[in-house]
JSON list of N, CA and C in Angstrom, two decimals:
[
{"chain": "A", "resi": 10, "resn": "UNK", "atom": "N", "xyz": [-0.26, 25.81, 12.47]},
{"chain": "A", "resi": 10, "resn": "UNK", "atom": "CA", "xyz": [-1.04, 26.90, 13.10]},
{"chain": "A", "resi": 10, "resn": "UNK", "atom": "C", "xyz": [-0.19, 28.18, 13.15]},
{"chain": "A", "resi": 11, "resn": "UNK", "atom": "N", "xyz": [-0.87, 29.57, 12.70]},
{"chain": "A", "resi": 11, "resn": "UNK", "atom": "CA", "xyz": [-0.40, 30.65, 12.84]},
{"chain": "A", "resi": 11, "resn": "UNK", "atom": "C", "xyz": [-0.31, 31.29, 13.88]},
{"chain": "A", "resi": 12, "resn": "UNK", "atom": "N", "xyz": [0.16, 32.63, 14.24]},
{"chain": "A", "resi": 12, "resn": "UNK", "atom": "CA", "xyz": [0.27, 33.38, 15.52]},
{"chain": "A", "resi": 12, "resn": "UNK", "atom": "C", "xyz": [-1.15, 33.91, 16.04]},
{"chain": "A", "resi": 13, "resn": "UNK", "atom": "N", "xyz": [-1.60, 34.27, 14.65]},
{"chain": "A", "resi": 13, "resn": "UNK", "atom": "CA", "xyz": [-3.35, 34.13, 14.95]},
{"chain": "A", "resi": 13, "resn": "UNK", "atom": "C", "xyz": [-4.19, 33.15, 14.70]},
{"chain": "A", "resi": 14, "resn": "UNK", "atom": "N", "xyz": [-4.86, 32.58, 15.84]},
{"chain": "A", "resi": 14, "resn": "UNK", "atom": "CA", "xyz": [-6.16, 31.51, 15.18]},
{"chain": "A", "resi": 14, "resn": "UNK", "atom": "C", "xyz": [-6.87, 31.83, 16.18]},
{"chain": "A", "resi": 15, "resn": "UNK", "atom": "N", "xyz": [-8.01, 31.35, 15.34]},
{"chain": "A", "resi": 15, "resn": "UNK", "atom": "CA", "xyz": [-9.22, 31.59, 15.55]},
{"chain": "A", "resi": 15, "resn": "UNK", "atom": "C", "xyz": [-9.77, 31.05, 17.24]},
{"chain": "A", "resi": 16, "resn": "UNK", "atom": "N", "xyz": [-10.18, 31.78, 18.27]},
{"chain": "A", "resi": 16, "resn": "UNK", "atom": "CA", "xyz": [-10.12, 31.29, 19.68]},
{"chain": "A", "resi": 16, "resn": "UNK", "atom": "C", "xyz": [-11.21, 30.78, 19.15]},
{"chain": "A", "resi": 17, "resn": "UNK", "atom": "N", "xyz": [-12.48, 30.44, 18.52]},
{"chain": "A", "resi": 17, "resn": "UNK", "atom": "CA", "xyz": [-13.55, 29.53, 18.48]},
{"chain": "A", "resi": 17, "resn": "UNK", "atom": "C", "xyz": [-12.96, 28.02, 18.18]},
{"chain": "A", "resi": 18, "resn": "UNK", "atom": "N", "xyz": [-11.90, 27.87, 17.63]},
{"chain": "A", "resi": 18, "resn": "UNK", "atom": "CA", "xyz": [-11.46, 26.79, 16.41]},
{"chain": "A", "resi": 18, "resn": "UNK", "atom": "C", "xyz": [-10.09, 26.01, 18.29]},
{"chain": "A", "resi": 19, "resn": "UNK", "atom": "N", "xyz": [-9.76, 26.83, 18.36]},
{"chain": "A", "resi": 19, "resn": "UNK", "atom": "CA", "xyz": [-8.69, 27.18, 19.77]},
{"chain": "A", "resi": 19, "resn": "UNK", "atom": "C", "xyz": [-8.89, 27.83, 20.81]},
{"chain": "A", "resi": 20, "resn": "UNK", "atom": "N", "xyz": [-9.70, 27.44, 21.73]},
{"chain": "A", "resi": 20, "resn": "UNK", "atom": "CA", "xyz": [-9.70, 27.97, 23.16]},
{"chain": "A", "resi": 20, "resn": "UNK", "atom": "C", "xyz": [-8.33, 28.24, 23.91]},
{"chain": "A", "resi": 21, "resn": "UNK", "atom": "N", "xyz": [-7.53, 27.04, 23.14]},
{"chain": "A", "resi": 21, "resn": "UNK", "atom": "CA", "xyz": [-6.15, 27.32, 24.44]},
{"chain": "A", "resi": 21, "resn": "UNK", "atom": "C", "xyz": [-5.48, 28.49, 22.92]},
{"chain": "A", "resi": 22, "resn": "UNK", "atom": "N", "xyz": [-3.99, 28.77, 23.99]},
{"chain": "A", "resi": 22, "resn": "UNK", "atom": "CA", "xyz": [-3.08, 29.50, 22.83]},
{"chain": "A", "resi": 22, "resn": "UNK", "atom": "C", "xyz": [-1.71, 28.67, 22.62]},
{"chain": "A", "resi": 23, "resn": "UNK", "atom": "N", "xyz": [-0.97, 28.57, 21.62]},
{"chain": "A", "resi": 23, "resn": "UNK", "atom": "CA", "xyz": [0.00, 28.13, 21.12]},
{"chain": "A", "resi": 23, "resn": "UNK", "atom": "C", "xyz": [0.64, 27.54, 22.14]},
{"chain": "A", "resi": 24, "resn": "UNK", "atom": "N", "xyz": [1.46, 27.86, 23.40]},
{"chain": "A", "resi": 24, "resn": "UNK", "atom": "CA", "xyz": [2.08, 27.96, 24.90]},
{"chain": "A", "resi": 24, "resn": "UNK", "atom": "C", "xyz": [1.49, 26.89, 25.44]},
{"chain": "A", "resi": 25, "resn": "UNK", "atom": "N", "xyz": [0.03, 27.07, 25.54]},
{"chain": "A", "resi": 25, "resn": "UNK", "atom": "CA", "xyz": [-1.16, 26.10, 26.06]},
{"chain": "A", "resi": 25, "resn": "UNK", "atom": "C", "xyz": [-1.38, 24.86, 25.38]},
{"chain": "A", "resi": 26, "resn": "UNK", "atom": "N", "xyz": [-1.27, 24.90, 24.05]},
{"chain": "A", "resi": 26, "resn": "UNK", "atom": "CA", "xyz": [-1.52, 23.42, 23.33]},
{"chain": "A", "resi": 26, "resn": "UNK", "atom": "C", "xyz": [0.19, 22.67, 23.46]},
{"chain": "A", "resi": 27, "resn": "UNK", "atom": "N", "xyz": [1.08, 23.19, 23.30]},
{"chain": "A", "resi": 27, "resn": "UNK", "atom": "CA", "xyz": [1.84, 22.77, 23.57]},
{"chain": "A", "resi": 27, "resn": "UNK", "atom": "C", "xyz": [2.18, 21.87, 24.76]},
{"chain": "A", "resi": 28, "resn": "UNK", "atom": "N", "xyz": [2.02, 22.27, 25.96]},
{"chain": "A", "resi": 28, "resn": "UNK", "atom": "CA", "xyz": [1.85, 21.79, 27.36]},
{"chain": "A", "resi": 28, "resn": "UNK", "atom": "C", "xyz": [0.76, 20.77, 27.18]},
{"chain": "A", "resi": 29, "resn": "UNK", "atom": "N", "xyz": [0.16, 21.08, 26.48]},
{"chain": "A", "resi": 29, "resn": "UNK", "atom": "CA", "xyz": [-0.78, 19.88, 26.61]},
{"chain": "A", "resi": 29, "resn": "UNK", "atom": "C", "xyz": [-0.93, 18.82, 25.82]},
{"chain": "A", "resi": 30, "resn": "UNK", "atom": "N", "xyz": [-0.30, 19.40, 24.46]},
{"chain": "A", "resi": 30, "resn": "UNK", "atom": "CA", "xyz": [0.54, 17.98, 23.89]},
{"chain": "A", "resi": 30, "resn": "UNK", "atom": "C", "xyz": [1.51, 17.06, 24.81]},
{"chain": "A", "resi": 31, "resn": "UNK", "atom": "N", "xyz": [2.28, 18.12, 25.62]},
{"chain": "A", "resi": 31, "resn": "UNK", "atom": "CA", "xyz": [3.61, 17.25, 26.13]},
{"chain": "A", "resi": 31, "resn": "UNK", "atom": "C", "xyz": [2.84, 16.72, 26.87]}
]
């Protein structure tokens, strides 16, 4: 995933999926 994606495809942001992987 890039610095931009698509918020339809990604509601959370990069920071956010992360945390929520861990």
């Amino acid at each position: 995933h890039t610095g931009s994606t698509p918020s339809s495809s990604t509601p959370f942001n990069k920071e956010e999926l992360s945390a929520i992987l861990k």
